[in-house]
């Protein structure tokens, strides 16, 4: 063994950089956090080539005084705490004084900064921890950091970076998370000169959620507002209609710091018990404010982990507060159902019962339907009718009257009214088509760009590798992306307007629970039917012509009268029955 030697500063910095600066997204995170700590109200981020060639973060915060600039780049130099005691009361995002020295050690960095008090600002350039330029320059108040050629001197790290697109997505994700933590700050992110995200800094969390996640999620939010002695929880959670296939929609902030906490995530998910199935995850955006003396933020160099004092029954509170919020919604739902006028016995409404949770009402209605069998005589049970309604001549005579309740198509034929459930019909047609394509090995693929990247557990990974042939047959194109990550480059052609990532994770999640020694045919059926269901979900609004061709398609199937789940697709009322109801005939 050779002599023991103290490492030089450059090596120490590079080693430390390994912990803080894992990839371009970590640089962006640290620089944004500094800008937030500097009291900025506008933060602009621009990246090129996934942040590997250029990252520019600009803020209008307090700036760094000329006399402090060099110090800021020394390891463990910080203006945010003075001693270990202060660690108990950290309110800033930074406190370890490691980010700037780490970033400067592994990149070519340029800083332009000016404080309000200074006439001129400072231009500072540092390359691989070596100072290149230090001069005065005219500049606005605030700071702009430009990082070029990240990891140019740390090739092993560079080799592990993903494609610019993936790195760009990771940056986008971190900017989203950080902007949610500060709705009062206007954030802007552009990737390769294209605007990717902007929040306008109204100070309202809901506005911020809207700007990041869009209308669908914002429409389905439930507010959270809960206080206890040592902490309070505010924010929003998605109602159970917002179902996700992984945890990336779980946003947890503790004292305005974005944290990754398995414990808090689990506690929140537990609050959804009864609302979500296995492998389904909610949307949450929880702002937890907690007495700083009860948490430890100094757990990891990236400061994304925290420890919470065990004496606070913190997780329980989270579960309860979410569960209460969800049940609050439930109550409203039941109330409105109580208020709906009782369903008229003579009304031929069939469908919405499925969505009625109010079980008594459901039973009552089902009984009524049973009694009044004339109203839902299922065609398949009257063989003669079936033939005539389906025959080629008959189809020409079909008169489509229109759509009822956005769901049922009314068709007049002969002396009867036929009511076709669009959803059930669609499902049936697509199901049969898909199964046929799969059996004929003719299923086609749509390429997606950027590919969807999923991270799988070992069990999921095994399952995928064992059944990759089924996924391929159904139209998926999947390749390993390094480690446990997989890139989905193609998805079945008939799926659109659907969150393909959660669908895929749901498929895998559901299938690994099938305990039949990997019976391929069961797995194939399951995946095929999930894929069909997704195809239908994304495709609901039909024009009259489309409905006509849907009905035509339906009628050509061997068994058009039941959807894959066995529910009827078509019911019928004769003219005689209708006239009887109106008292025209006896
Ligand atoms: P930390 O954030 O943990 O203090 P950093 O290495 O990230 O450590 O930053 C070192 C110091 O540089 C900070 O404490 C702060 O005084 C100063 N600084 C860094 N970025 C900015 C910025 N955008 N605006 C003002 N000051 C900054
Ligand atoms: Mg910092």
Coordinates of C-alpha atoms and ligand atoms in Angstrom, one line a residue:
X1 CA 0.0 0.0 0.0
X2 CA 1.2 3.5 -0.8
X3 CA 1.5 6.4 1.7
X4 CA -1.6 8.0 3.1
X5 CA -2.0 11.5 1.6
X6 CA -4.4 14.4 2.0
X7 CA -6.3 14.9 -1.2
X8 CA -5.9 18.3 -2.8
X9 CA -8.8 20.8 -2.9
X10 CA -9.7 20.1 -6.5
X11 CA -10.1 16.4 -5.9
X12 CA -12.1 17.0 -2.7
X13 CA -14.4 19.3 -4.6
X14 CA -14.9 16.8 -7.4
X15 CA -15.7 14.0 -4.9
X16 CA -18.2 16.3 -3.2
X17 CA -19.6 17.3 -6.5
X18 CA -20.4 13.6 -7.1
X19 CA -22.9 13.8 -4.3
X20 CA -24.5 17.1 -5.0
X21 CA -24.3 17.2 -8.8
X22 CA -25.6 13.9 -10.0
X23 CA -26.9 15.2 -13.4
X24 CA -28.0 18.4 -15.1
X25 CA -31.2 18.4 -13.2
X26 CA -29.3 18.6 -9.9
X27 CA -27.5 21.8 -11.1
X28 CA -30.8 23.3 -12.0
X29 CA -32.3 22.4 -8.7
X30 CA -29.4 23.9 -6.7
X31 CA -29.4 27.1 -8.7
X32 CA -33.1 27.6 -8.4
X33 CA -33.0 27.0 -4.7
X34 CA -30.3 29.7 -4.4
X35 CA -32.5 32.1 -6.4
X36 CA -35.5 31.3 -4.1
X37 CA -33.3 31.9 -1.1
X38 CA -32.2 35.2 -2.6
X39 CA -35.8 36.4 -2.6
X40 CA -36.3 36.4 -6.4
X41 CA -39.8 37.0 -7.8
X42 CA -38.8 35.9 -11.3
X43 CA -36.7 32.9 -12.1
X44 CA -35.8 32.0 -15.7
X45 CA -34.2 28.7 -16.7
X46 CA -32.9 27.9 -20.1
X47 CA -31.2 24.7 -21.1
X48 CA -29.7 23.2 -24.2
X49 CA -29.0 19.6 -25.0
X50 CA -30.5 18.3 -21.8
X51 CA -28.4 20.7 -19.8
X52 CA -25.2 19.1 -20.8
X53 CA -24.0 21.9 -23.1
X54 CA -25.7 24.9 -21.4
X55 CA -27.8 25.7 -18.3
X56 CA -28.7 29.3 -17.7
X57 CA -30.5 30.3 -14.5
X58 CA -31.3 34.0 -14.0
X59 CA -33.0 35.6 -11.0
X60 CA -33.9 39.1 -9.8
X61 CA -32.9 38.3 -6.2
X62 CA -30.5 40.1 -3.9
X63 CA -27.4 39.3 -5.9
X64 CA -23.9 38.7 -4.5
X65 CA -21.7 41.6 -3.5
X66 CA -18.4 41.9 -5.5
X67 CA -16.4 41.3 -2.3
X68 CA -18.3 38.0 -1.6
X69 CA -18.3 36.4 -5.0
X70 CA -15.1 34.4 -4.7
X71 CA -16.1 33.3 -1.2
X72 CA -19.4 32.0 -2.5
X73 CA -17.5 29.4 -4.5
X74 CA -15.5 28.1 -1.6
X75 CA -16.6 24.8 -0.2
X76 CA -18.8 25.1 2.9
X77 CA -19.2 28.8 2.4
X78 CA -22.7 30.0 3.1
X79 CA -24.5 33.1 4.2
X80 CA -27.4 31.1 5.5
X81 CA -26.2 29.5 8.7
X82 CA -23.4 30.5 11.1
X83 CA -23.0 27.4 13.2
X84 CA -24.3 23.9 14.0
X85 CA -26.9 25.3 16.4
X86 CA -28.5 27.1 13.4
X87 CA -29.1 23.7 11.8
X88 CA -32.1 23.4 14.1
X89 CA -33.7 26.4 12.7
X90 CA -33.0 26.3 9.0
X91 CA -35.7 28.1 7.0
X92 CA -33.6 28.6 3.8
X93 CA -33.4 25.9 1.2
X94 CA -29.6 25.9 1.2
X95 CA -27.3 25.8 4.2
X96 CA -24.5 23.4 3.4
X97 CA -22.5 25.8 1.2
X98 CA -21.7 23.1 -1.2
X99 CA -23.6 23.7 -4.4
X100 CA -21.5 26.5 -6.1
X101 CA -18.2 24.9 -5.3
X102 CA -19.4 21.5 -6.5
X103 CA -20.9 22.9 -9.7
X104 CA -17.8 25.0 -10.4
X105 CA -15.6 21.9 -10.0
X106 CA -17.2 20.0 -12.8
X107 CA -18.2 22.6 -15.4
X108 CA -17.3 25.9 -17.0
X109 CA -19.2 28.5 -15.0
X110 CA -20.0 32.1 -15.6
X111 CA -21.7 34.3 -13.1
X112 CA -23.0 37.9 -13.6
X113 CA -24.4 39.3 -10.4
X114 CA -25.2 42.7 -8.8
X115 CA -26.7 43.8 -5.6
X116 CA -29.0 46.8 -5.2
X117 CA -26.3 48.8 -3.5
X118 CA -23.6 48.4 -6.1
X119 CA -23.2 50.6 -9.1
X120 CA -21.6 47.9 -11.2
X121 CA -22.0 44.2 -11.1
X122 CA -19.4 41.4 -11.2
X123 CA -18.5 39.0 -13.9
X124 CA -16.9 35.9 -12.6
X125 CA -15.7 32.9 -14.6
X126 CA -14.4 29.7 -13.2
X127 CA -13.5 26.5 -15.0
X128 CA -13.1 23.2 -13.2
X129 CA -12.6 25.1 -9.9
X130 CA -10.0 27.4 -11.5
X131 CA -10.7 31.1 -11.6
X132 CA -10.6 32.5 -15.2
X133 CA -12.0 36.0 -14.9
X134 CA -13.1 38.4 -12.2
X135 CA -14.1 41.9 -13.3
X136 CA -16.7 44.6 -13.0
X137 CA -19.5 44.7 -15.5
X138 CA -22.8 46.6 -16.0
X139 CA -25.7 44.4 -15.0
X140 CA -29.2 44.4 -13.6
X141 CA -29.9 43.6 -9.9
X142 CA -29.9 39.8 -9.4
X143 CA -27.8 36.9 -10.6
X144 CA -27.3 34.9 -13.8
X145 CA -25.5 31.7 -13.7
X146 CA -24.4 30.0 -17.0
X147 CA -23.1 26.5 -16.8
X148 CA -21.4 25.1 -19.9
X149 CA -20.0 21.6 -20.6
X150 CA -21.1 20.0 -17.4
X151 CA -18.9 17.1 -16.5
X152 CA -16.4 18.0 -19.2
X153 CA -13.7 16.9 -16.7
X154 CA -15.6 14.1 -15.1
X155 CA -16.1 11.6 -17.9
X156 CA -17.3 8.7 -15.8
X157 CA -20.2 10.8 -14.7
X158 CA -20.9 12.1 -18.2
X159 CA -21.1 8.5 -19.5
X160 CA -24.0 7.8 -17.2
X161 CA -26.2 10.6 -18.5
X162 CA -29.3 9.7 -20.4
X163 CA -30.3 11.1 -23.7
X164 CA -30.7 15.0 -23.8
X165 CA -34.4 14.4 -24.0
X166 CA -34.5 12.4 -20.8
X167 CA -32.2 14.8 -19.0
X168 CA -34.5 17.6 -20.3
X169 CA -37.5 15.9 -18.9
X170 CA -35.9 15.4 -15.5
X171 CA -35.1 19.1 -15.5
X172 CA -38.6 20.0 -16.4
X173 CA -39.9 17.8 -13.6
X174 CA -37.7 19.5 -11.0
X175 CA -38.7 23.0 -12.3
X176 CA -42.3 21.9 -11.9
X177 CA -41.8 20.7 -8.4
X178 CA -39.9 23.8 -7.4
X179 CA -42.4 26.2 -8.9
X180 CA -45.3 24.5 -7.1
X181 CA -43.4 25.2 -3.8
X182 CA -43.5 29.0 -4.6
X183 CA -46.6 30.0 -6.4
X184 CA -45.7 33.7 -5.8
X185 CA -42.6 33.3 -8.0
X186 CA -42.9 33.4 -11.8
X187 CA -40.9 30.6 -13.3
X188 CA -40.0 30.1 -16.9
X189 CA -38.3 27.2 -18.4
X190 CA -37.2 26.8 -22.0
X191 CA -35.6 23.8 -23.5
X192 CA -33.5 24.2 -26.7
X193 CA -35.1 27.7 -27.1
X194 CA -38.6 26.4 -26.9
X195 CA -40.8 27.5 -24.0
X196 CA -41.6 24.4 -21.9
X197 CA -43.2 25.8 -18.8
X198 CA -44.3 29.1 -17.3
X199 CA -46.0 30.0 -14.1
X200 CA -47.1 33.5 -13.6
X201 CA -46.6 33.9 -9.9
X202 CA -50.1 34.9 -8.7
X203 CA -49.3 33.4 -5.3
X204 CA -52.2 31.0 -5.6
X205 CA -51.3 27.4 -5.6
X206 CA -54.3 26.4 -7.7
X207 CA -53.2 28.8 -10.5
X208 CA -49.8 27.2 -10.4
X209 CA -51.2 23.7 -10.5
X210 CA -53.3 24.7 -13.5
X211 CA -50.3 26.1 -15.3
X212 CA -48.3 22.9 -14.7
X213 CA -50.8 20.1 -14.9
X214 CA -53.7 21.7 -16.9
X215 CA -57.4 21.7 -16.7
X216 CA -58.2 18.1 -16.2
X217 CA -56.4 17.8 -12.9
X218 CA -57.3 21.3 -11.7
X219 CA -61.0 20.6 -12.2
X220 CA -60.8 17.6 -9.9
X221 CA -59.0 19.1 -6.9
X222 CA -60.1 18.9 -3.3
X223 CA -58.6 21.5 -0.9
X224 CA -56.8 20.4 2.2
X225 CA -56.6 22.6 5.3
X226 CA -55.6 21.1 8.6
X227 CA -53.9 22.4 11.7
X228 CA -52.3 20.8 14.7
X229 CA -50.1 22.4 17.4
X230 CA -46.8 21.8 15.8
X231 CA -47.8 21.8 12.1
X232 CA -50.4 22.5 9.5
X233 CA -51.1 21.0 6.2
X234 CA -52.6 22.9 3.3
X235 CA -52.8 22.2 -0.5
X236 CA -54.8 20.1 -2.8
X237 CA -55.4 16.5 -3.5
X238 CA -57.0 15.0 -6.7
X239 CA -60.3 13.4 -6.3
X240 CA -60.4 9.6 -7.1
X241 CA -61.0 10.3 -10.8
X242 CA -57.4 11.5 -11.1
X243 CA -55.7 8.1 -11.1
X244 CA -52.0 7.8 -11.9
X245 CA -49.8 4.8 -12.5
X246 CA -46.9 6.0 -10.4
X247 CA -45.9 8.3 -7.7
X248 CA -44.6 11.2 -9.9
X249 CA -47.8 13.2 -9.3
X250 CA -47.2 13.2 -5.6
X251 CA -45.8 16.5 -4.6
X252 CA -44.8 16.9 -0.9
X253 CA -43.3 20.0 0.5
X254 CA -42.1 20.5 4.0
X255 CA -41.5 24.1 5.0
X256 CA -41.5 25.0 1.3
X257 CA -38.9 22.4 0.5
X258 CA -39.7 19.7 -2.0
X259 CA -39.0 16.4 -0.4
X260 CA -39.1 12.8 -1.3
X261 CA -40.5 10.9 1.6
X262 CA -41.7 7.3 1.3
X263 CA -43.3 7.6 4.7
X264 CA -45.4 10.7 3.8
X265 CA -46.3 9.3 0.4
X266 CA -47.5 6.0 2.0
X267 CA -49.4 7.8 4.6
X268 CA -51.1 9.9 1.9
X269 CA -51.9 6.9 -0.2
X270 CA -53.4 5.2 2.8
X271 CA -55.8 8.1 3.0
X272 CA -57.1 6.9 -0.4
X273 CA -57.9 3.4 0.9
X274 CA -61.0 2.3 -0.8
X275 CA -60.7 4.8 -3.6
X276 CA -57.6 3.5 -5.4
X277 CA -56.6 0.0 -6.4
X278 CA -53.2 -1.5 -6.2
X279 CA -50.6 0.2 -8.4
X280 CA -52.8 3.3 -8.6
X281 CA -51.5 6.6 -7.2
X282 CA -53.2 9.9 -6.5
X283 CA -52.3 13.4 -7.4
X284 CA -51.4 15.3 -4.3
X285 CA -49.8 18.6 -3.6
X286 CA -49.3 18.9 0.1
X287 CA -47.8 21.9 1.8
X288 CA -46.7 20.9 5.3
X289 CA -45.5 23.6 7.6
X290 CA -43.8 22.3 10.7
X291 CA -41.8 23.7 13.5
X292 CA -38.2 23.7 12.3
X293 CA -37.0 22.2 15.6
X294 CA -39.0 19.1 14.9
X295 CA -37.4 18.2 11.7
X296 CA -33.9 17.4 10.5
X297 CA -33.2 18.6 6.9
X298 CA -29.5 17.7 7.0
X299 CA -29.9 14.1 6.0
X300 CA -28.5 14.0 2.5
X301 CA -26.4 16.4 0.4
X302 CA -29.3 16.9 -2.0
X303 CA -31.5 18.0 0.9
X304 CA -34.5 16.2 -0.5
X305 CA -34.8 13.9 2.5
X306 CA -36.0 14.9 5.9
X307 CA -36.5 13.3 9.3
X308 CA -39.4 14.2 11.4
X309 CA -39.4 14.0 15.2
X310 CA -41.0 10.7 16.2
X311 CA -43.1 12.3 19.0
X312 CA -45.3 13.8 16.4
X313 CA -47.8 11.3 15.0
X314 CA -47.3 12.9 11.8
X315 CA -48.2 10.1 9.3
X316 CA -51.5 9.4 11.0
X317 CA -52.6 13.0 10.7
X318 CA -51.8 12.9 7.0
X319 CA -53.8 9.8 6.4
X320 CA -56.7 11.1 8.4
X321 CA -56.8 14.5 6.8
X322 CA -56.8 13.0 3.3
X323 CA -59.3 10.4 4.1
X324 CA -61.6 13.0 5.7
X325 CA -61.3 15.2 2.7
X326 CA -62.2 12.4 0.4
X327 CA -65.2 11.3 2.5
X328 CA -66.4 14.9 2.6
X329 CA -66.8 14.6 -1.2
X330 CA -68.6 11.3 -0.8
X331 CA -71.2 12.9 1.4
X332 CA -71.9 15.5 -1.1
X333 CA -72.3 12.9 -3.8
X334 CA -74.9 11.0 -1.7
X335 CA -76.7 14.2 -0.9
X336 CA -77.2 15.1 -4.5
X337 CA -78.4 11.6 -5.2
X338 CA -80.9 12.0 -2.4
X339 CA -82.1 15.1 -4.0
X340 CA -82.6 13.8 -7.5
X341 CA -86.3 13.2 -8.2
X342 CA -87.3 9.6 -7.7
X343 CA -86.9 7.7 -10.9
X344 CA -90.1 7.4 -12.8
X345 CA -91.2 3.8 -13.2
X346 CA -92.0 4.4 -16.8
X347 CA -88.8 6.0 -17.6
X348 CA -86.6 3.8 -19.9
X349 CA -83.4 5.1 -18.4
X350 CA -81.1 2.2 -18.0
X351 CA -77.5 3.2 -17.5
X352 CA -76.4 5.6 -14.7
X353 CA -77.0 3.2 -11.9
X354 CA -73.5 1.9 -12.0
X355 CA -72.3 5.3 -10.8
X356 CA -74.8 5.5 -8.1
X357 CA -73.2 4.5 -4.8
X358 CA -76.5 4.8 -3.0
X359 CA -77.2 1.1 -2.8
X360 CA -80.8 1.3 -1.8
X361 CA -81.8 3.4 -4.7
X362 CA -79.9 1.0 -6.9
X363 CA -81.8 -2.0 -5.6
X364 CA -85.1 -0.3 -5.9
X365 CA -84.4 0.7 -9.5
X366 CA -83.2 -2.8 -10.4
X367 CA -86.4 -4.3 -9.0
X368 CA -88.5 -1.9 -11.0
X369 CA -86.6 -2.9 -14.1
X370 CA -87.0 -6.6 -13.4
X371 CA -90.8 -6.1 -13.0
X372 CA -91.1 -4.1 -16.1
X373 CA -89.4 -6.5 -18.5
X374 CA -91.0 -5.0 -21.6
X375 CA -88.6 -2.1 -21.3
X376 CA -85.5 -4.0 -21.7
X377 CA -86.2 -7.0 -23.6
X378 CA -82.8 -8.1 -24.8
X379 CA -82.8 -8.8 -28.5
X380 CA -80.7 -11.8 -28.4
X381 CA -83.4 -13.6 -26.5
X382 CA -85.8 -13.1 -29.4
X383 CA -84.1 -14.9 -32.2
X384 CA -86.5 -13.9 -34.9
X385 CA -86.2 -10.2 -34.2
X386 CA -82.5 -10.5 -34.2
X387 CA -82.3 -11.7 -37.7
X388 CA -84.6 -9.1 -39.1
X389 CA -82.9 -6.2 -37.3
X390 CA -79.5 -7.4 -38.4
X391 CA -80.2 -8.5 -42.0
X392 CA -78.6 -6.5 -44.7
X393 CA -81.9 -5.1 -46.0
X394 CA -82.9 -4.2 -42.4
X395 CA -79.7 -2.3 -41.8
X396 CA -80.5 -0.1 -44.8
X397 CA -83.9 0.7 -43.3
X398 CA -82.5 1.7 -39.9
X399 CA -83.4 5.3 -39.1
X400 CA -81.1 6.9 -36.6
X401 CA -83.1 9.4 -34.6
X402 CA -80.4 10.8 -32.5
X403 CA -78.6 10.5 -29.3
X404 CA -80.1 10.5 -25.8
X405 CA -78.2 11.5 -22.7
X406 CA -75.0 11.7 -24.7
X407 CA -74.9 8.0 -24.4
X408 CA -77.7 6.1 -26.2
X409 CA -78.4 6.1 -29.9
X410 CA -82.0 5.7 -30.8
X411 CA -82.8 3.8 -33.9
X412 CA -86.2 3.3 -35.4
X413 CA -86.7 0.1 -37.4
X414 CA -89.9 -1.7 -38.4
X415 CA -92.3 -0.9 -35.7
X416 CA -89.8 -0.7 -32.8
X417 CA -87.4 1.7 -31.1
X418 CA -83.9 0.3 -30.6
X419 CA -81.7 1.8 -28.0
X420 CA -78.0 1.2 -28.4
X421 CA -75.6 2.0 -25.6
X422 CA -72.7 3.8 -27.5
X423 CA -70.2 3.0 -24.8
X424 CA -71.0 -0.7 -24.6
X425 CA -71.2 -0.9 -28.4
X426 CA -67.9 0.8 -28.9
X427 CA -66.2 -1.4 -26.4
X428 CA -67.6 -4.5 -28.0
X429 CA -66.6 -3.5 -31.5
X430 CA -63.1 -2.5 -30.5
X431 CA -62.6 -5.5 -28.4
X432 CA -63.6 -7.9 -31.2
X433 CA -61.4 -5.9 -33.7
X434 CA -58.4 -5.9 -31.4
X435 CA -58.7 -9.5 -30.5
X436 CA -58.9 -10.4 -34.2
X437 CA -55.9 -8.2 -35.0
X438 CA -53.9 -9.8 -32.2
X439 CA -54.9 -13.3 -33.2
X440 CA -54.0 -12.6 -36.8
X441 CA -50.8 -11.0 -35.6
X442 CA -51.7 -7.8 -37.5
X443 CA -51.8 -5.4 -34.6
X444 CA -50.0 -2.1 -35.5
X445 CA -48.0 0.3 -33.5
X446 CA -47.8 4.0 -33.2
X447 CA -44.4 5.4 -32.6
X448 CA -44.2 7.9 -29.7
X449 CA -41.7 10.6 -29.3
X450 CA -40.4 11.3 -26.8
X451 CA -40.5 7.7 -25.6
X452 CA -42.2 7.0 -22.3
X453 CA -39.6 6.1 -19.6
X454 CA -40.8 3.8 -16.9
X455 CA -38.9 2.5 -13.9
X456 CA -39.9 -1.0 -12.9
X457 CA -39.5 -2.9 -9.7
X458 CA -37.7 -6.2 -10.0
X459 CA -40.9 -8.2 -10.0
X460 CA -42.4 -6.0 -12.7
X461 CA -39.2 -6.2 -14.7
X462 CA -39.2 -10.0 -14.5
X463 CA -42.8 -10.1 -15.6
X464 CA -42.2 -7.8 -18.5
X465 CA -39.2 -9.8 -19.7
X466 CA -41.2 -13.0 -19.5
X467 CA -44.1 -11.6 -21.4
X468 CA -42.4 -9.2 -23.8
X469 CA -43.8 -11.3 -26.7
X470 CA -47.4 -10.5 -25.7
X471 CA -46.6 -6.8 -25.3
X472 CA -45.1 -6.9 -28.8
X473 CA -48.0 -8.7 -30.3
X474 CA -50.4 -6.2 -28.9
X475 CA -48.4 -3.3 -30.4
X476 CA -45.9 -2.2 -27.7
X477 CA -42.3 -1.5 -28.6
X478 CA -40.2 -1.6 -25.4
X479 CA -36.5 -1.6 -24.8
X480 CA -34.3 -1.6 -21.8
X481 CA -33.0 1.8 -21.1
X482 CA -30.3 1.0 -18.6
X483 CA -30.9 -0.4 -15.1
X484 CA -34.5 -0.8 -14.2
X485 CA -35.6 1.8 -16.7
X486 CA -37.5 0.9 -19.8
X487 CA -38.3 3.1 -22.8
X488 CA -41.6 2.6 -24.5
X489 CA -41.1 3.7 -28.1
X490 CA -44.3 2.4 -29.5
X491 CA -47.8 1.8 -28.2
X492 CA -50.9 0.1 -29.8
X493 CA -52.2 2.0 -32.7
X494 CA -55.7 2.3 -31.3
X495 CA -54.8 4.1 -28.1
X496 CA -55.0 7.8 -28.0
X497 CA -55.9 10.6 -25.6
X498 CA -54.9 8.2 -22.9
X499 CA -52.2 8.4 -20.3
X500 CA -50.1 5.7 -21.9
X501 CA -47.6 5.5 -19.1
X502 CA -50.1 4.8 -16.3
X503 CA -52.0 2.4 -18.6
X504 CA -48.8 0.4 -19.1
X505 CA -47.9 0.4 -15.4
X506 CA -51.5 -0.6 -14.6
X507 CA -51.2 -3.5 -17.0
X508 CA -48.1 -4.7 -15.5
X509 CA -49.3 -4.0 -12.0
X510 CA -52.5 -6.0 -12.6
X511 CA -50.9 -8.9 -14.3
X512 CA -48.2 -9.7 -11.8
X513 CA -51.1 -10.4 -9.4
X514 CA -52.4 -13.2 -11.6
X515 CA -51.4 -16.2 -9.7
X516 CA -51.8 -18.8 -12.4
X517 CA -48.2 -19.7 -12.9
X518 CA -47.9 -17.2 -15.7
X519 CA -50.7 -18.6 -17.8
X520 CA -49.9 -16.8 -21.0
X521 CA -53.5 -16.8 -22.4
X522 CA -54.9 -15.3 -19.3
X523 CA -52.3 -12.6 -19.4
X524 CA -52.8 -12.0 -23.0
X525 CA -56.6 -11.6 -22.5
X526 CA -56.1 -9.3 -19.6
X527 CA -53.6 -7.0 -21.4
X528 CA -55.7 -7.1 -24.6
X529 CA -58.9 -6.1 -22.7
X530 CA -57.1 -3.3 -20.8
X531 CA -55.7 -2.0 -24.0
X532 CA -59.2 -2.1 -25.6
X533 CA -60.7 -0.3 -22.6
X534 CA -58.1 2.4 -23.0
X535 CA -58.9 2.7 -26.7
X536 CA -62.5 3.3 -25.8
X537 CA -61.9 5.8 -23.1
X538 CA -60.1 8.2 -25.4
X539 CA -62.8 8.1 -28.1
X540 CA -66.2 9.1 -27.0
X541 CA -67.7 11.8 -29.1
X542 CA -69.2 10.5 -32.2
X543 CA -71.0 12.3 -35.1
X544 CA -74.1 10.8 -36.5
X545 CA -72.1 9.3 -39.4
X546 CA -69.6 7.8 -37.0
X547 CA -72.4 6.4 -34.9
X548 CA -73.9 4.9 -38.0
X549 CA -70.7 3.1 -38.9
X550 CA -70.3 2.0 -35.3
X551 CA -73.8 0.5 -35.4
X552 CA -73.0 -1.1 -38.7
X553 CA -69.8 -2.6 -37.2
X554 CA -71.6 -3.7 -34.2
X555 CA -74.3 -5.5 -36.1
X556 CA -71.7 -7.5 -38.1
X557 CA -70.3 -9.2 -35.0
X558 CA -71.2 -12.7 -34.1
X559 CA -72.7 -11.6 -30.8
X560 CA -73.5 -7.9 -31.0
X561 CA -75.9 -8.0 -28.1
X562 CA -73.5 -8.0 -25.2
X563 CA -70.4 -6.0 -24.4
X564 CA -67.2 -7.9 -23.3
X565 CA -68.5 -7.6 -19.7
X566 CA -71.8 -9.2 -20.5
X567 CA -73.9 -6.1 -20.3
X568 CA -76.5 -5.6 -23.1
X569 CA -75.5 -3.3 -25.9
X570 CA -79.0 -3.0 -27.5
X571 CA -82.5 -2.9 -25.9
X572 CA -85.8 -2.5 -27.7
X573 CA -89.3 -1.1 -27.2
X574 CA -92.0 -1.9 -29.6
X575 CA -94.5 0.7 -30.9
X576 CA -97.2 -1.3 -29.2
X577 CA -95.5 -1.0 -25.8
X578 CA -95.1 2.8 -26.3
X579 CA -98.7 3.2 -27.4
X580 CA -99.8 1.2 -24.4
X581 CA -98.0 3.6 -22.1
X582 CA -99.8 6.5 -23.6
X583 CA -103.1 4.8 -23.2
X584 CA -103.6 4.7 -27.0
X585 CA -104.2 0.9 -27.0
X586 CA -105.5 -1.3 -24.4
Ligands
LIG1 P1 -25.9 27.4 0.2 O1 -27.0 27.7 -0.7 O2 -26.0 26.1 0.9 O3 -25.6 28.6 1.1 P2 -24.3 27.5 -2.2 O4 -23.0 27.0 -2.6 O5 -25.5 27.1 -3.0 O6 -24.6 27.2 -0.7 O7 -24.2 29.1 -2.3 C1 -23.2 29.8 -1.6 C2 -23.6 31.2 -1.2 O8 -23.7 32.0 -2.4 C3 -25.0 31.3 -0.7 O9 -25.0 31.1 0.7 C4 -25.4 32.7 -1.1 O10 -24.9 33.6 -0.1 C5 -24.7 32.9 -2.4 N1 -25.6 32.7 -3.5 C6 -25.6 31.6 -4.3 N2 -26.5 31.8 -5.3 C7 -27.1 33.0 -5.2 C8 -28.1 33.8 -5.8 N3 -28.7 33.3 -6.9 N4 -28.4 35.0 -5.4 C9 -27.7 35.5 -4.3 N5 -26.8 34.8 -3.6 C10 -26.4 33.6 -4.0
LIG2 MG1 -27.5 26.6 -2.4

